Short mmCIF file of C-alpha atoms in Angstrom, two decimals:
data_model
loop_
_atom_site.label_atom_id
_atom_site.label_comp_id
_atom_site.label_asym_id
_atom_site.label_seq_id
_atom_site.Cartn_x
_atom_site.Cartn_y
_atom_site.Cartn_z
CA MET A 1 25.64 33.51 -7.28
CA PHE A 2 21.96 34.34 -6.92
CA PHE A 3 20.21 33.70 -3.60
CA VAL A 4 16.49 33.94 -2.90
CA ASP A 5 15.66 36.22 0.03
CA LEU A 6 13.55 34.95 2.92
CA ARG A 7 10.46 36.93 1.98
CA ARG A 8 10.28 35.41 -1.49
CA LEU A 9 11.19 32.01 -0.09
CA ILE A 10 8.35 32.12 2.46
CA LEU A 11 5.92 33.25 -0.22
CA LEU A 12 7.15 30.56 -2.62
CA LEU A 13 6.96 27.79 -0.03
CA ALA A 14 3.57 28.91 1.25
CA THR A 15 2.15 29.15 -2.26
CA ALA A 16 3.61 25.80 -3.24
CA SER A 17 2.30 24.23 -0.03
CA SER A 18 -1.16 25.67 -0.62
CA LEU A 19 -1.22 24.49 -4.21
CA LEU A 20 0.06 21.06 -3.31
CA THR A 21 -2.36 20.75 -0.41
CA MET A 22 -5.32 21.85 -2.48
CA GLY A 23 -4.24 19.65 -5.38
CA TYR A 24 -3.72 16.64 -3.17
CA THR A 25 -7.01 17.24 -1.38
CA LEU A 26 -8.89 17.52 -4.66
CA TYR A 27 -7.08 14.51 -6.06
CA GLY A 28 -7.76 12.48 -2.92
CA ALA A 29 -11.42 13.48 -2.91
CA TYR A 30 -11.69 12.75 -6.62
CA SER A 31 -10.01 9.36 -6.27
CA ALA A 32 -12.13 8.35 -3.29
CA GLU A 33 -15.37 9.53 -4.90
CA ARG A 34 -14.40 7.94 -8.22
CA THR A 35 -13.77 4.61 -6.54
CA LEU A 36 -17.05 4.87 -4.65
CA LEU A 37 -19.07 5.75 -7.77
CA ILE A 38 -17.52 2.92 -9.75
CA GLU A 39 -18.11 0.42 -6.95
CA GLN A 40 -21.72 1.59 -6.61
CA ALA A 41 -22.29 1.38 -10.37
CA LEU A 42 -20.76 -2.10 -10.52
CA GLU A 43 -22.87 -3.31 -7.60
CA LYS A 44 -26.01 -1.69 -9.06
CA ASN A 45 -25.45 -3.44 -12.39
CA ARG A 46 -24.70 -6.75 -10.68
CA ALA A 47 -27.86 -6.48 -8.56
CA TYR A 48 -29.92 -5.54 -11.64
CA ALA A 49 -28.48 -8.48 -13.55
CA LEU A 50 -29.44 -10.79 -10.66
CA LYS A 51 -32.96 -9.35 -10.68
CA LEU A 52 -33.34 -9.80 -14.44
CA ALA A 53 -31.92 -13.32 -14.26
CA SER A 54 -34.43 -14.15 -11.53
CA SER A 55 -37.26 -12.53 -13.52
CA THR A 56 -36.23 -14.49 -16.62
CA ASP A 57 -36.29 -17.75 -14.66
CA ALA A 58 -39.73 -16.85 -13.32
CA PHE A 59 -40.93 -15.95 -16.82
CA ILE A 60 -39.71 -19.23 -18.32
CA ALA A 61 -41.13 -21.17 -15.36
CA ASN A 62 -44.51 -19.51 -16.00
CA LEU A 63 -44.38 -20.54 -19.68
CA GLN A 64 -43.54 -24.08 -18.69
CA GLN A 65 -46.47 -24.06 -16.25
CA GLN A 66 -48.81 -22.92 -19.04
CA LEU A 67 -47.56 -25.70 -21.30
CA ARG A 68 -47.83 -28.24 -18.47
CA TYR A 69 -51.47 -27.29 -17.91
CA SER A 70 -52.18 -27.40 -21.63
CA ALA A 71 -50.55 -30.85 -21.87
CA SER A 72 -52.79 -32.11 -19.08
CA VAL A 73 -55.84 -30.80 -20.96
CA LEU A 74 -54.65 -32.25 -24.24
CA SER A 75 -54.00 -35.68 -22.74
CA THR A 76 -57.74 -36.34 -23.17
CA ALA A 77 -58.47 -33.99 -26.08
CA LEU A 78 -55.70 -35.20 -28.43
CA PRO A 79 -57.80 -37.98 -30.03
CA GLN A 80 -60.68 -35.57 -30.62
CA ALA A 81 -61.36 -33.17 -33.40
CA GLU A 82 -58.71 -30.79 -34.61
CA LEU A 83 -61.01 -27.89 -33.72
CA THR A 84 -60.35 -28.50 -30.02
CA LEU A 85 -56.59 -28.55 -30.66
CA GLY A 86 -56.81 -25.33 -32.66
CA ASP A 87 -58.64 -23.57 -29.85
CA GLU A 88 -55.91 -24.61 -27.40
CA VAL A 89 -52.97 -23.40 -29.52
CA ARG A 90 -54.75 -20.07 -30.20
CA ARG A 91 -55.35 -19.64 -26.48
CA LEU A 92 -51.68 -20.26 -25.66
CA GLN A 93 -50.48 -17.99 -28.44
CA GLU A 94 -52.85 -15.07 -27.85
CA GLN A 95 -53.38 -14.94 -24.08
CA ASN A 96 -50.23 -13.01 -23.17
CA ASN A 97 -48.08 -12.76 -26.31
CA SER A 98 -45.50 -15.03 -24.68
CA PHE A 99 -45.00 -17.25 -27.73
CA ASN A 100 -44.56 -16.14 -31.33
CA SER A 101 -45.99 -19.50 -32.39
CA VAL A 102 -47.54 -22.56 -30.70
CA LEU A 103 -47.56 -26.14 -32.02
CA ILE A 104 -49.07 -29.48 -31.07
CA LEU A 105 -47.18 -32.48 -32.47
CA ASN A 106 -47.90 -36.16 -32.32
CA ASP A 107 -45.30 -38.68 -31.24
CA GLU A 108 -43.79 -38.73 -34.77
CA GLY A 109 -43.36 -34.98 -34.97
CA ARG A 110 -46.30 -34.34 -37.29
CA VAL A 111 -48.07 -31.03 -36.66
CA LEU A 112 -51.65 -31.53 -35.45
CA ALA A 113 -52.39 -27.85 -34.78
CA ASN A 114 -50.57 -24.53 -35.02
CA ALA A 115 -51.03 -20.87 -34.21
CA PRO A 116 -51.02 -18.44 -35.83
CA GLN A 117 -52.86 -20.09 -38.72
CA GLN A 118 -50.65 -18.37 -41.29
CA LEU A 119 -47.94 -20.94 -40.53
CA SER A 120 -50.00 -23.62 -42.33
CA LEU A 121 -47.92 -26.43 -40.85
CA ILE A 122 -50.73 -28.92 -40.07
CA GLY A 123 -49.75 -32.33 -41.37
CA THR A 124 -46.09 -31.34 -41.74
CA THR A 125 -43.44 -33.38 -39.92
CA LEU A 126 -40.96 -31.02 -38.24
CA LYS A 127 -37.27 -31.84 -38.19
CA GLY A 128 -36.07 -28.77 -36.27
CA GLU A 129 -33.43 -29.08 -33.56
CA GLY A 130 -35.81 -28.04 -30.79
CA THR A 131 -38.68 -30.34 -31.76
CA GLN A 132 -36.39 -33.32 -32.33
CA LEU A 133 -34.79 -32.79 -28.93
CA ALA A 134 -38.22 -32.67 -27.26
CA LEU A 135 -39.52 -35.77 -29.12
CA HIS A 136 -36.38 -37.68 -28.29
CA THR A 137 -36.27 -36.90 -24.56
CA LYS A 138 -40.07 -37.02 -24.01
CA GLU A 139 -39.48 -34.52 -21.20
CA PRO A 140 -40.11 -30.80 -20.66
CA VAL A 141 -37.47 -29.03 -22.79
CA ILE A 142 -36.08 -25.53 -23.20
CA SER A 143 -33.98 -25.77 -26.33
CA PRO A 144 -30.80 -23.84 -26.96
CA PRO A 145 -31.16 -21.14 -29.64
CA TYR A 146 -31.24 -22.59 -33.16
CA LEU A 147 -32.19 -21.58 -36.68
CA SER A 148 -35.58 -22.73 -37.90
CA ALA A 149 -36.32 -23.87 -41.43
CA THR A 150 -37.39 -20.28 -42.20
CA GLY A 151 -34.00 -18.97 -41.08
CA ARG A 152 -35.21 -17.37 -37.86
CA LEU A 153 -33.28 -17.79 -34.60
CA LEU A 154 -35.64 -19.19 -31.99
CA ILE A 155 -36.00 -20.99 -28.68
CA PHE A 156 -38.49 -23.86 -28.43
CA ILE A 157 -40.16 -24.59 -25.08
CA SER A 158 -42.25 -27.76 -24.90
CA HIS A 159 -44.00 -30.20 -22.61
CA PRO A 160 -44.78 -33.88 -23.41
CA ILE A 161 -48.36 -35.16 -23.65
CA PHE A 162 -49.21 -38.54 -22.09
CA ASP A 163 -52.61 -40.23 -22.12
CA GLY A 164 -54.32 -41.63 -19.06
CA ASP A 165 -52.31 -44.85 -19.33
CA GLY A 166 -48.99 -43.03 -19.47
CA ASN A 167 -48.45 -43.53 -23.21
CA TYR A 168 -46.49 -40.80 -25.00
CA LYS A 169 -48.75 -39.05 -27.51
CA GLY A 170 -46.69 -36.08 -28.57
CA LEU A 171 -46.05 -32.60 -27.25
CA VAL A 172 -47.29 -29.06 -26.99
CA GLY A 173 -44.68 -26.34 -27.45
CA GLY A 174 -44.15 -22.69 -28.13
CA SER A 175 -41.48 -20.86 -30.11
CA ILE A 176 -39.91 -17.55 -29.08
CA TYR A 177 -38.37 -15.77 -32.05
CA LEU A 178 -35.34 -13.91 -30.74
CA HIS A 179 -35.45 -11.24 -33.48
CA GLU A 180 -39.14 -10.45 -33.12
CA PRO A 181 -41.36 -8.77 -30.47
CA ASN A 182 -42.64 -11.01 -27.68
CA SER A 183 -42.97 -11.06 -23.90
CA LEU A 184 -39.32 -12.08 -23.41
CA ASN A 185 -38.12 -9.07 -25.41
CA ALA A 186 -40.48 -6.87 -23.41
CA LEU A 187 -39.15 -8.25 -20.14
CA LEU A 188 -35.52 -7.67 -21.09
CA GLY A 189 -35.95 -4.58 -23.27
CA GLU A 190 -38.11 -2.19 -21.22
CA HIS A 191 -35.26 -0.16 -19.70
CA PHE A 192 -34.00 3.38 -19.88
CA TYR A 193 -30.90 3.84 -22.03
CA ARG A 194 -30.44 7.62 -21.63
CA ASP A 195 -27.06 7.14 -19.93
CA GLY A 196 -25.81 4.63 -22.49
CA SER A 197 -26.50 1.57 -20.33
CA TYR A 198 -27.78 -1.55 -22.01
CA ILE A 199 -28.50 -5.22 -21.38
CA TYR A 200 -27.75 -8.35 -23.33
CA VAL A 201 -28.28 -12.06 -22.70
CA VAL A 202 -26.12 -15.01 -23.76
CA ASP A 203 -26.69 -18.73 -23.60
CA GLN A 204 -24.23 -21.19 -22.10
CA HIS A 205 -22.42 -21.35 -25.47
CA LYS A 206 -21.72 -17.56 -25.38
CA ARG A 207 -24.25 -16.86 -28.13
CA LEU A 208 -26.21 -13.60 -27.91
CA ILE A 209 -29.90 -14.33 -27.56
CA PHE A 210 -30.94 -10.79 -26.67
CA HIS A 211 -29.26 -7.49 -27.56
CA ARG A 212 -30.46 -3.96 -28.28
CA ASP A 213 -28.63 -4.26 -31.61
CA VAL A 214 -30.90 -6.90 -33.17
CA ALA A 215 -28.34 -7.60 -35.87
CA ARG A 216 -25.98 -9.06 -33.26
CA ILE A 217 -28.47 -11.66 -31.96
CA GLY A 218 -27.06 -15.10 -32.66
CA GLU A 219 -23.45 -13.88 -32.60
CA VAL A 220 -21.02 -15.98 -30.57
CA VAL A 221 -18.78 -13.70 -28.49
CA HIS A 222 -15.23 -14.67 -27.55
CA GLY A 223 -12.68 -12.87 -25.40
CA ASN A 224 -15.21 -11.04 -23.23
CA PRO A 225 -14.39 -11.74 -19.55
CA ALA A 226 -17.96 -11.02 -18.40
CA ILE A 227 -19.44 -13.47 -20.91
CA ASP A 228 -16.76 -16.04 -20.14
CA ALA A 229 -17.56 -15.83 -16.42
CA VAL A 230 -21.37 -15.78 -16.65
CA SER A 231 -21.28 -18.72 -19.09
CA GLN A 232 -19.64 -20.68 -16.28
CA GLY A 233 -22.41 -19.75 -13.83
CA GLN A 234 -20.58 -16.94 -12.06
CA SER A 235 -22.14 -13.73 -10.75
CA ASP A 236 -19.92 -10.67 -10.32
CA ALA A 237 -19.15 -7.14 -11.51
CA ILE A 238 -16.05 -5.99 -13.40
CA ALA A 239 -14.75 -3.09 -15.45
CA LEU A 240 -13.97 -3.94 -19.07
CA ARG A 241 -13.72 -2.51 -22.57
CA ASN A 242 -16.40 -3.56 -25.06
CA VAL A 243 -15.91 -4.45 -28.72
CA LYS A 244 -16.22 -0.77 -29.69
CA GLY A 245 -13.38 0.21 -27.35
CA VAL A 246 -15.66 1.87 -24.78
CA ASP A 247 -14.86 1.39 -21.09
CA MET A 248 -17.81 -0.24 -19.38
CA LEU A 249 -18.86 -1.09 -15.83
CA THR A 250 -20.39 -4.53 -16.15
CA GLY A 251 -22.52 -6.62 -13.81
CA PHE A 252 -23.59 -10.14 -14.72
CA ALA A 253 -25.56 -13.02 -13.26
CA PRO A 254 -26.69 -16.44 -14.54
CA SER A 255 -30.27 -17.67 -14.67
CA SER A 256 -30.40 -20.98 -12.86
CA ASP A 257 -33.13 -22.70 -14.90
CA VAL A 258 -32.38 -21.89 -18.54
CA LYS A 259 -28.58 -21.56 -18.17
CA TRP A 260 -28.56 -18.09 -19.71
CA GLY A 261 -26.37 -15.22 -18.59
CA VAL A 262 -27.71 -11.67 -18.11
CA VAL A 263 -25.17 -8.86 -18.55
CA VAL A 264 -25.84 -5.20 -17.60
CA GLN A 265 -23.37 -2.53 -18.77
CA SER A 266 -22.95 1.20 -18.12
CA PRO A 267 -20.33 3.46 -19.76
CA THR A 268 -17.63 4.43 -17.28
CA LYS A 269 -17.50 7.93 -18.74
CA VAL A 270 -21.16 8.60 -18.00
CA VAL A 271 -20.72 7.43 -14.39
CA LEU A 272 -17.74 9.77 -13.93
CA ASP A 273 -19.19 12.80 -15.75
CA GLU A 274 -21.15 13.78 -12.64
CA LEU A 275 -17.97 13.61 -10.57
CA THR A 276 -16.16 15.90 -13.03
CA VAL A 277 -18.93 18.48 -12.78
CA LEU A 278 -18.83 18.33 -8.98
CA LEU A 279 -15.05 18.73 -8.95
CA GLY A 280 -15.33 21.79 -11.18
CA LYS A 281 -17.78 23.42 -8.77
CA VAL A 282 -15.49 22.75 -5.83
CA LEU A 283 -12.55 24.22 -7.71
CA ARG A 284 -14.44 27.37 -8.67
CA ASN A 285 -15.52 27.92 -5.07
CA SER A 286 -11.97 27.38 -3.79
CA ILE A 287 -10.19 29.90 -6.05
CA PRO A 288 -11.36 33.13 -4.27
CA PHE A 289 -10.37 31.71 -0.89
CA PHE A 290 -6.99 30.64 -2.29
CA VAL A 291 -6.29 34.15 -3.65
CA ALA A 292 -7.22 35.73 -0.29
CA VAL A 293 -4.90 33.35 1.53
CA GLN A 294 -2.04 34.20 -0.83
CA ILE A 295 -2.44 37.94 -0.17
CA LEU A 296 -2.38 37.31 3.58
CA ILE A 297 0.70 35.10 3.23
CA TRP A 298 2.47 37.81 1.22
CA MET A 299 1.82 40.40 3.93
CA LEU A 300 2.96 38.06 6.71
CA ALA A 301 6.05 37.08 4.73
CA MET A 302 7.14 40.72 4.54
CA LEU A 303 6.54 41.22 8.26
CA ILE A 304 8.41 38.04 9.28
CA ALA A 305 11.32 38.58 6.93
CA LYS A 306 11.99 42.21 7.84
CA PRO A 307 14.11 41.74 11.05
CA LEU A 308 15.96 38.76 9.59
CA ARG A 309 16.64 40.74 6.43
CA GLN A 310 18.10 43.60 8.48
CA LEU A 311 20.29 41.18 10.46
CA ALA A 312 21.45 39.52 7.25
CA ARG A 313 22.56 42.88 5.87
CA GLN A 314 24.79 43.35 8.94
CA ALA A 315 26.42 39.90 8.64
CA PRO A 316 29.11 40.98 6.12
CA HIS A 317 30.13 43.84 8.40
CA LEU A 318 30.65 41.99 11.70
CA ASP A 319 34.29 43.07 11.71
CA SER A 320 33.40 46.76 11.60
CA ALA A 321 33.72 49.01 14.66
CA ASN A 322 30.00 49.83 14.91
CA ALA A 323 28.65 46.35 14.09
CA SER A 324 27.24 45.85 17.59
CA SER A 325 25.47 49.21 17.49
CA ARG A 326 23.83 48.47 14.14
CA ILE A 327 22.71 45.00 15.23
CA SER A 328 21.27 46.44 18.46
CA GLN A 329 19.06 48.83 16.46
CA VAL A 330 17.27 45.98 14.63
CA HIS A 331 13.70 45.57 15.91
CA ALA A 332 13.51 41.79 16.51
CA TRP A 333 9.84 41.43 17.42
CA TYR A 334 9.52 37.65 17.58
CA PHE A 335 11.48 35.02 19.48
CA GLU A 336 13.60 33.53 16.71
CA SER A 337 14.77 36.86 15.33
CA ARG A 338 15.55 38.10 18.85
CA GLN A 339 17.60 35.00 19.58
CA ILE A 340 19.51 35.39 16.32
CA LYS A 341 20.18 39.00 17.19
CA LEU A 342 21.51 38.06 20.65
CA ALA A 343 23.53 35.22 19.17
CA MET A 344 25.18 37.57 16.69
CA LEU A 345 26.10 39.99 19.46
CA LEU A 346 27.44 37.23 21.64
CA GLY A 347 29.21 35.64 18.71
CA LEU A 348 31.20 38.78 18.11
CA LYS A 349 32.77 38.27 21.53
CA ARG A 350 33.30 34.53 21.44
CA VAL A 351 34.02 33.50 17.90
CA ASN A 352 37.76 34.09 17.95
CA ARG A 353 38.28 32.49 21.35
CA LYS A 354 36.18 29.46 20.44
CA MET A 355 38.00 28.83 17.21
CA GLY A 356 41.31 28.52 19.05
CA VAL A 357 40.29 25.86 21.54
CA MET A 358 37.68 23.97 19.55
CA ASN A 359 39.86 21.19 18.16
CA VAL A 360 41.50 20.50 21.52
CA GLU A 361 38.18 20.30 23.33
CA ARG A 362 36.72 17.91 20.73
CA ASN A 363 39.23 15.14 21.36
CA THR A 364 40.50 15.74 24.91
CA ASP A 365 39.12 14.86 28.33
CA PRO A 366 39.20 18.15 30.26
CA LEU A 367 40.05 16.58 33.64
CA THR A 368 42.97 14.31 32.76
CA GLY A 369 44.14 15.78 29.47
CA LEU A 370 43.85 12.32 27.91
CA ASN A 371 42.06 11.50 24.68
CA ASN A 372 38.30 11.02 24.98
CA ARG A 373 36.21 8.53 23.01
CA ARG A 374 36.17 10.78 19.94
CA GLY A 375 39.93 11.05 19.92
CA MET A 376 40.23 7.31 20.49
CA ALA A 377 37.92 6.57 17.55
CA ALA A 378 39.94 8.80 15.23
CA VAL A 379 43.25 7.07 16.08
CA LEU A 380 41.74 3.58 15.84
CA GLN A 381 40.34 4.43 12.41
CA GLN A 382 43.84 5.33 11.24
CA TRP A 383 45.22 2.07 12.62
CA LYS A 384 42.43 0.17 10.92
CA GLU A 385 43.27 1.72 7.56
CA THR A 386 46.97 0.80 7.98
CA ASP A 387 46.30 -2.67 9.56
CA THR A 388 48.35 -1.70 12.61
CA PRO A 389 48.29 -4.51 15.24
CA PHE A 390 47.85 -3.44 18.84
CA SER A 391 47.22 -4.64 22.36
CA VAL A 392 44.58 -2.90 24.45
CA LEU A 393 44.43 -2.62 28.24
CA THR A 394 41.17 -1.65 29.91
CA VAL A 395 41.95 -0.13 33.30
CA ASP A 396 39.46 0.50 36.09
CA ILE A 397 40.08 1.87 39.63
CA ASP A 398 38.96 -0.58 42.28
CA HIS A 399 36.34 0.75 44.69
CA PHE A 400 36.48 4.25 43.22
CA LYS A 401 33.04 5.05 44.59
CA ARG A 402 34.40 4.44 48.10
CA ILE A 403 37.13 7.06 47.44
CA ASN A 404 34.52 9.62 46.35
CA ASP A 405 32.28 8.81 49.29
CA THR A 406 35.14 8.96 51.81
CA HIS A 407 37.24 11.87 50.53
CA GLY A 408 34.87 13.74 48.22
CA HIS A 409 34.71 14.22 44.50
CA ASP A 410 37.57 16.71 44.45
CA ILE A 411 39.97 14.08 45.80
CA GLY A 412 38.38 11.59 43.38
CA ASP A 413 39.26 13.90 40.49
CA LEU A 414 42.84 14.18 41.80
CA VAL A 415 43.04 10.37 41.94
CA LEU A 416 41.92 10.18 38.30
CA SER A 417 44.60 12.71 37.31
CA PHE A 418 47.18 10.80 39.36
CA LEU A 419 46.37 7.57 37.50
CA ALA A 420 46.50 9.38 34.16
CA ASP A 421 49.97 10.81 34.95
CA THR A 422 51.23 7.39 36.09
CA MET A 423 50.01 5.75 32.86
CA ARG A 424 51.77 8.43 30.82
CA ALA A 425 55.01 7.70 32.73
CA CYS A 426 54.75 3.96 32.01
CA THR A 427 53.98 4.17 28.29
CA ARG A 428 55.64 5.32 25.10
CA GLU A 429 54.84 8.50 23.20
CA THR A 430 53.34 6.38 20.42
CA ASP A 431 50.91 4.68 22.79
CA LEU A 432 47.33 5.95 23.04
CA ILE A 433 45.82 6.57 26.49
CA CYS A 434 42.11 7.40 26.72
CA ARG A 435 39.58 8.09 29.40
CA VAL A 436 36.44 6.35 28.19
CA GLY A 437 34.20 7.19 31.13
CA GLY A 438 34.21 7.70 34.90
CA GLU A 439 37.13 5.78 36.40
CA GLU A 440 37.63 3.60 33.31
CA PHE A 441 40.60 4.06 30.96
CA CYS A 442 42.03 2.34 27.88
CA ILE A 443 45.69 2.02 26.87
CA PHE A 444 46.40 1.10 23.25
CA LEU A 445 49.88 -0.31 22.52
CA PRO A 446 50.58 -0.37 18.78
CA ASP A 447 52.94 -3.08 17.50
CA GLN A 448 53.22 -4.75 20.92
CA ASP A 449 52.38 -8.41 21.35
CA ILE A 450 50.50 -9.99 24.24
CA ASP A 451 53.59 -10.76 26.37
CA GLN A 452 54.87 -7.18 26.13
CA ALA A 453 51.41 -5.87 26.99
CA LEU A 454 51.18 -8.20 30.02
CA GLN A 455 54.55 -6.96 31.28
CA LEU A 456 53.43 -3.34 30.97
CA ALA A 457 50.12 -4.08 32.67
CA GLU A 458 51.80 -5.81 35.64
CA ARG A 459 54.36 -3.01 35.95
CA LEU A 460 51.60 -0.39 35.98
CA ARG A 461 49.45 -2.36 38.44
CA ILE A 462 52.34 -2.84 40.89
CA LEU A 463 53.46 0.80 40.63
CA ILE A 464 49.95 2.07 41.38
CA SER A 465 49.48 -0.33 44.31
CA GLU A 466 52.80 0.74 45.90
CA THR A 467 52.50 4.51 45.42
CA ASN A 468 50.54 6.83 47.67
CA SER A 469 47.67 8.47 45.81
CA PRO A 470 46.07 11.88 46.51
CA ALA A 471 43.66 9.94 48.75
CA GLY A 472 46.55 9.48 51.25
CA SER A 473 47.15 5.81 50.55
CA PRO A 474 47.80 3.57 47.53
CA ILE A 475 44.90 2.55 45.34
CA THR A 476 44.55 -0.59 43.26
CA ILE A 477 43.46 -1.11 39.66
CA SER A 478 42.07 -4.03 37.67
CA ILE A 479 43.20 -4.56 34.09
CA GLY A 480 41.76 -6.55 31.16
CA LEU A 481 43.89 -7.29 28.10
CA ALA A 482 43.13 -8.26 24.48
CA HIS A 483 44.98 -8.12 21.19
CA TRP A 484 44.07 -7.29 17.62
CA PRO A 485 44.07 -9.29 15.44
CA VAL A 486 44.98 -12.28 17.62
CA HIS A 487 41.71 -12.37 19.55
CA ALA A 488 39.22 -10.96 17.05
CA ARG A 489 38.95 -9.56 13.55
CA GLU A 490 37.00 -6.40 14.46
CA HIS A 491 38.23 -3.51 16.62
CA SER A 492 34.88 -3.27 18.40
CA THR A 493 35.06 -6.96 19.30
CA VAL A 494 38.58 -6.60 20.73
CA LEU A 495 37.34 -3.77 22.98
CA LYS A 496 34.47 -5.97 24.18
CA LEU A 497 36.89 -8.80 24.90
CA ALA A 498 39.14 -6.47 26.90
CA ASP A 499 36.10 -5.26 28.87
CA ALA A 500 35.12 -8.87 29.54
CA ALA A 501 38.64 -9.57 30.80
CA LEU A 502 38.40 -6.49 33.06
CA TYR A 503 35.16 -7.78 34.59
CA LYS A 504 36.84 -11.14 35.03
CA ALA A 505 39.63 -9.43 37.01
CA LYS A 506 36.98 -7.74 39.15
CA ARG A 507 35.26 -11.04 39.85
CA ASN A 508 38.56 -12.76 40.70
CA GLY A 509 39.41 -10.35 43.51
CA ARG A 510 40.50 -7.06 41.81
CA ASN A 511 44.07 -5.67 41.77
CA ARG A 512 45.02 -8.09 39.02
CA VAL A 513 45.54 -8.43 35.27
CA GLU A 514 43.39 -10.84 33.24
CA LEU A 515 43.84 -11.86 29.62
CA CYS A 516 40.68 -12.31 27.57
CA ASP A 517 39.48 -15.80 26.83
CA PRO A 518 41.37 -17.04 23.71
CA ILE A 519 40.02 -18.06 20.30
CA ILE A 520 36.52 -16.57 20.47
CA SER A 521 34.69 -15.56 17.31
CA ASP A 522 33.22 -12.13 16.64
CA GLU A 523 29.77 -13.71 16.28
CA ASP A 524 30.02 -15.27 19.73
CA VAL A 525 30.86 -11.91 21.28
CA LYS A 526 27.94 -10.19 19.52
CA THR A 527 25.43 -12.78 20.76
CA ALA A 528 26.90 -13.13 24.26
#
């Protein structure tokens, strides 16, 4: 059989420990930094989405304010010449490129003025979803995205026009074409996409109204947890996989006025690329130090293993005549090797003698020659395996401390031996007598019932009380008695019951035998 020597074992363990420590440290640092970067990216995207949502609300509110002002102007100008109306729609359409087109309609939906002029809609009655919604409600309206008669996806923002008497005269409104350049696209689209991040906006029906891929505008998206959440007015940040299978870190927030949802996404890979580069630098800087440590460990391993290796070579030859001389020549320069060396020298003298008396000492009380607790446990285990019934007597010398105090511990030891000899004389060879501690003993009577055990206990008690002890006068003993399996199902419980009976004998005046209380459950004893 092949065995690894200590030098190689130290080197192997040290190398493995170093590798594991370095690996775990790098892994822990990577995991912690990865979590931090992801959390920061998620929070950054969520905060940016909130900012864009707020900016979008402010932008739409500004458009509504422009239309509100225009409606107040038109409330007196509407009956006048169409030239005045044309000037107003051109002003709204050209002043900040907010609207792709601007219209003024009367209360029946007929176009009174439009900008740009190329639309040529004057006199036309519009039936579009946005205009019909505005005419029907006669209130300021931001329509959901819908397809115009020309097939363009647009949003129509309008404000009603009332005359001085409060009569509804029509509306002024502007269209924002979602596929074409305008101020809304500029607001949402002026961002840096070098790291693969991008923004898109959905309405409350999960339809894309802004996306860097213009072809996707108008698409209704299902199964996207970010869109599902932001459509319900929630603001949060989550990690998800987009429709192209790319892992993304997504932040989203709703706009409170127009019920749109702004979603900001960054590729997870881009966020973690910086961490990978940093980890590589750390690893490259750690390798030279690791190699230097391994060389030092190898040198120390040789130095530490040398005396132990020399002692190990002498181990097979301990029975030789010059074994002690060879072991003495080993230079044991540190504590452990020196102690092993001394132990080997001492072991040569003691090993044979120890082997002969070891078993006896394990199970025997050295003072009385009775079984100790270990010997008792071994015999009880055998009885348990064979279901051998037994009675147990717990015996304690009354006022033993007084004997030690009066006559000294030597006489006390003689009294203990005297009691042990008397118990041997009163019992059978098959009975088990144990000293379990101090002046306390146990007598186990296999296959003897309670009456037989009581007779033995009384005979022993009387004999002790009538016989002079080494103290110069008789002593007395108290005895508790229990039976297995009459009083309990577990051996440990029977011993507790016998102890309880012994204490009862002590309380009732000593120099007496007490039987344990009958019919008590094991559970009651454990909780007593």
